[in-house]
């Protein structure tokens, strides 16, 4: 499958991992929108939250806990941060491999209203 994040998991696109375990990897977003912008992704290909099933409960928990720990490692946890899943077209998802955005290091705007 021609998926950019699968290629990152398989190390076909060289990318420094901030975290790796048997279920997930995390790396910095190539086009950061804040001082800290990290993506946490499952090693197995899942399209989006819309494709997640009951059997992925442990994986979804691991993604969130990994993001929490990375925020602590990056020392952005005290001031808070944003965790974001975009889902599909209306959600603005561009890469079709599930990913959790960890965004922080600065106060973030609340730009989530519908396009007018
Ligand atoms: P989405 O809009 O799908 O929620 O977010 C996809 C994110 O992946 C974007 O923020 C984009 O900058 C990031 N991204 C896309 N391709 C690459 C890549 O090859 N490497 C890294 N590190 N990030 C990527
Ligand atoms: Zn993939």
mmCIF file of C-alpha atoms and ligand atoms in Angstrom:
data_model
loop_
_atom_site.group_PDB
_atom_site.id
_atom_site.type_symbol
_atom_site.label_atom_id
_atom_site.label_comp_id
_atom_site.label_asym_id
_atom_site.label_seq_id
_atom_site.Cartn_x
_atom_site.Cartn_y
_atom_site.Cartn_z
ATOM 1 C CA UNK A 1 0.000 0.000 0.000
ATOM 2 C CA UNK A 2 1.292 3.449 -0.893
ATOM 3 C CA UNK A 3 0.929 5.055 2.538
ATOM 4 C CA UNK A 4 3.443 7.636 3.730
ATOM 5 C CA UNK A 5 3.022 6.744 7.415
ATOM 6 C CA UNK A 6 3.404 2.995 6.731
ATOM 7 C CA UNK A 7 6.677 3.911 5.030
ATOM 8 C CA UNK A 8 7.761 5.839 8.127
ATOM 9 C CA UNK A 9 6.874 2.822 10.334
ATOM 10 C CA UNK A 10 8.927 0.543 8.052
ATOM 11 C CA UNK A 11 11.792 3.092 8.130
ATOM 12 C CA UNK A 12 11.586 3.467 4.340
ATOM 13 C CA UNK A 13 11.342 7.219 5.011
ATOM 14 C CA UNK A 14 14.063 7.999 7.578
ATOM 15 C CA UNK A 15 12.361 9.684 10.534
ATOM 16 C CA UNK A 16 13.555 10.157 14.096
ATOM 17 C CA UNK A 17 11.188 8.484 16.549
ATOM 18 C CA UNK A 18 10.462 10.200 19.862
ATOM 19 C CA UNK A 19 8.836 6.976 20.992
ATOM 20 C CA UNK A 20 8.475 3.434 19.699
ATOM 21 C CA UNK A 21 6.854 0.369 21.204
ATOM 22 C CA UNK A 22 5.155 -2.725 19.831
ATOM 23 C CA UNK A 23 1.955 -0.826 18.937
ATOM 24 C CA UNK A 24 2.840 2.781 18.088
ATOM 25 C CA UNK A 25 5.551 5.163 16.945
ATOM 26 C CA UNK A 26 5.770 8.935 17.431
ATOM 27 C CA UNK A 27 7.677 11.525 15.434
ATOM 28 C CA UNK A 28 7.690 15.264 14.818
ATOM 29 C CA UNK A 29 5.286 16.655 12.228
ATOM 30 C CA UNK A 30 7.166 17.707 9.086
ATOM 31 C CA UNK A 31 5.144 20.941 8.941
ATOM 32 C CA UNK A 32 4.681 21.976 12.574
ATOM 33 C CA UNK A 33 1.928 24.439 13.484
ATOM 34 C CA UNK A 34 3.284 25.031 17.009
ATOM 35 C CA UNK A 35 6.663 24.819 18.790
ATOM 36 C CA UNK A 36 5.850 21.212 19.700
ATOM 37 C CA UNK A 37 3.932 19.184 17.101
ATOM 38 C CA UNK A 38 4.199 15.415 17.289
ATOM 39 C CA UNK A 39 2.228 12.661 15.570
ATOM 40 C CA UNK A 40 1.501 9.376 17.337
ATOM 41 C CA UNK A 41 0.504 6.628 14.912
ATOM 42 C CA UNK A 42 -0.268 2.907 15.074
ATOM 43 C CA UNK A 43 2.286 0.600 13.480
ATOM 44 C CA UNK A 44 -0.509 -1.256 11.709
ATOM 45 C CA UNK A 45 -2.396 0.548 8.985
ATOM 46 C CA UNK A 46 -5.788 1.877 10.102
ATOM 47 C CA UNK A 47 -7.396 4.581 7.963
ATOM 48 C CA UNK A 48 -8.865 6.785 10.674
ATOM 49 C CA UNK A 49 -10.869 6.747 13.901
ATOM 50 C CA UNK A 50 -13.838 5.826 11.679
ATOM 51 C CA UNK A 51 -12.090 2.510 10.928
ATOM 52 C CA UNK A 52 -11.198 1.663 14.535
ATOM 53 C CA UNK A 53 -12.945 -1.356 16.074
ATOM 54 C CA UNK A 54 -13.474 -2.853 19.549
ATOM 55 C CA UNK A 55 -10.281 -4.862 19.159
ATOM 56 C CA UNK A 56 -8.317 -1.593 18.918
ATOM 57 C CA UNK A 57 -9.208 -0.415 22.438
ATOM 58 C CA UNK A 58 -5.725 -1.142 23.793
ATOM 59 C CA UNK A 59 -4.085 0.555 20.822
ATOM 60 C CA UNK A 60 -6.188 3.702 21.222
ATOM 61 C CA UNK A 61 -5.287 3.880 24.911
ATOM 62 C CA UNK A 62 -1.625 3.431 24.045
ATOM 63 C CA UNK A 63 -1.765 6.307 21.572
ATOM 64 C CA UNK A 64 -3.160 8.698 24.178
ATOM 65 C CA UNK A 65 -0.811 7.557 26.955
ATOM 66 C CA UNK A 66 2.162 7.849 24.582
ATOM 67 C CA UNK A 67 1.152 11.415 23.728
ATOM 68 C CA UNK A 68 0.830 12.241 27.427
ATOM 69 C CA UNK A 69 4.315 10.878 28.173
ATOM 70 C CA UNK A 70 5.883 12.666 25.195
ATOM 71 C CA UNK A 71 4.292 15.932 26.382
ATOM 72 C CA UNK A 72 5.964 15.351 29.750
ATOM 73 C CA UNK A 73 9.308 14.526 28.086
ATOM 74 C CA UNK A 74 9.092 17.707 25.981
ATOM 75 C CA UNK A 75 8.207 19.682 29.134
ATOM 76 C CA UNK A 76 5.043 21.149 27.646
ATOM 77 C CA UNK A 77 2.709 19.270 29.937
ATOM 78 C CA UNK A 78 2.544 21.837 32.739
ATOM 79 C CA UNK A 79 1.060 24.532 30.516
ATOM 80 C CA UNK A 80 -1.174 22.099 28.651
ATOM 81 C CA UNK A 81 -1.510 21.065 25.029
ATOM 82 C CA UNK A 82 -3.996 19.865 22.447
ATOM 83 C CA UNK A 83 -4.618 16.281 21.293
ATOM 84 C CA UNK A 84 -6.352 16.098 17.944
ATOM 85 C CA UNK A 85 -7.746 13.369 15.720
ATOM 86 C CA UNK A 86 -8.916 14.621 12.349
ATOM 87 C CA UNK A 87 -11.411 12.237 10.754
ATOM 88 C CA UNK A 88 -12.239 12.288 7.068
ATOM 89 C CA UNK A 89 -12.984 15.169 4.757
ATOM 90 C CA UNK A 90 -14.967 17.431 7.093
ATOM 91 C CA UNK A 91 -12.407 16.822 9.818
ATOM 92 C CA UNK A 92 -9.632 17.976 7.495
ATOM 93 C CA UNK A 93 -7.741 14.673 7.530
ATOM 94 C CA UNK A 94 -5.085 14.625 4.807
ATOM 95 C CA UNK A 95 -3.064 11.489 5.570
ATOM 96 C CA UNK A 96 -5.184 8.317 5.474
ATOM 97 C CA UNK A 97 -3.322 6.506 8.267
ATOM 98 C CA UNK A 98 -4.673 7.085 11.777
ATOM 99 C CA UNK A 99 -2.656 9.655 13.712
ATOM 100 C CA UNK A 100 -3.004 11.607 16.927
ATOM 101 C CA UNK A 101 -1.638 15.158 16.866
ATOM 102 C CA UNK A 102 0.087 16.390 20.024
ATOM 103 C CA UNK A 103 0.288 20.160 19.693
ATOM 104 C CA UNK A 104 1.698 22.529 22.283
ATOM 105 C CA UNK A 105 4.502 24.728 23.477
ATOM 106 C CA UNK A 106 2.368 27.847 22.994
ATOM 107 C CA UNK A 107 -1.191 29.014 23.695
ATOM 108 C CA UNK A 108 -3.334 27.691 20.857
ATOM 109 C CA UNK A 109 -6.235 29.365 19.091
ATOM 110 C CA UNK A 110 -9.655 27.678 19.032
ATOM 111 C CA UNK A 111 -10.164 27.558 15.281
ATOM 112 C CA UNK A 112 -12.642 24.698 14.942
ATOM 113 C CA UNK A 113 -15.758 26.442 13.660
ATOM 114 C CA UNK A 114 -17.398 25.512 10.339
ATOM 115 C CA UNK A 115 -16.087 27.182 7.206
ATOM 116 C CA UNK A 116 -18.461 30.035 6.302
HETATM 117 P P1 LIG B 1 -3.891 15.506 8.988
HETATM 118 O O1 LIG B 1 -4.259 16.772 8.290
HETATM 119 O O2 LIG B 1 -4.075 14.290 8.102
HETATM 120 O O3 LIG B 1 -4.563 15.357 10.328
HETATM 121 O O4 LIG B 1 -2.355 15.625 9.356
HETATM 122 C C1 LIG B 1 -1.330 15.008 8.645
HETATM 123 C C2 LIG B 1 -0.041 15.600 9.160
HETATM 124 O O5 LIG B 1 1.039 14.791 8.694
HETATM 125 C C3 LIG B 1 0.228 17.024 8.674
HETATM 126 O O6 LIG B 1 0.342 17.886 9.806
HETATM 127 C C4 LIG B 1 1.540 16.894 7.888
HETATM 128 O O7 LIG B 1 2.384 18.007 8.082
HETATM 129 C C5 LIG B 1 2.131 15.606 8.421
HETATM 130 N N1 LIG B 1 2.958 14.877 7.472
HETATM 131 C C6 LIG B 1 2.610 14.533 6.194
HETATM 132 N N2 LIG B 1 3.599 13.839 5.613
HETATM 133 C C7 LIG B 1 4.593 13.728 6.537
HETATM 134 C C8 LIG B 1 5.883 13.107 6.508
HETATM 135 O O8 LIG B 1 6.323 12.508 5.523
HETATM 136 N N3 LIG B 1 6.626 13.187 7.644
HETATM 137 C C9 LIG B 1 6.180 13.819 8.768
HETATM 138 N N4 LIG B 1 6.987 13.838 9.834
HETATM 139 N N5 LIG B 1 4.967 14.413 8.819
HETATM 140 C C10 LIG B 1 4.178 14.366 7.723
HETATM 141 ZN ZN1 LIG B 2 -0.514 3.319 6.498
#
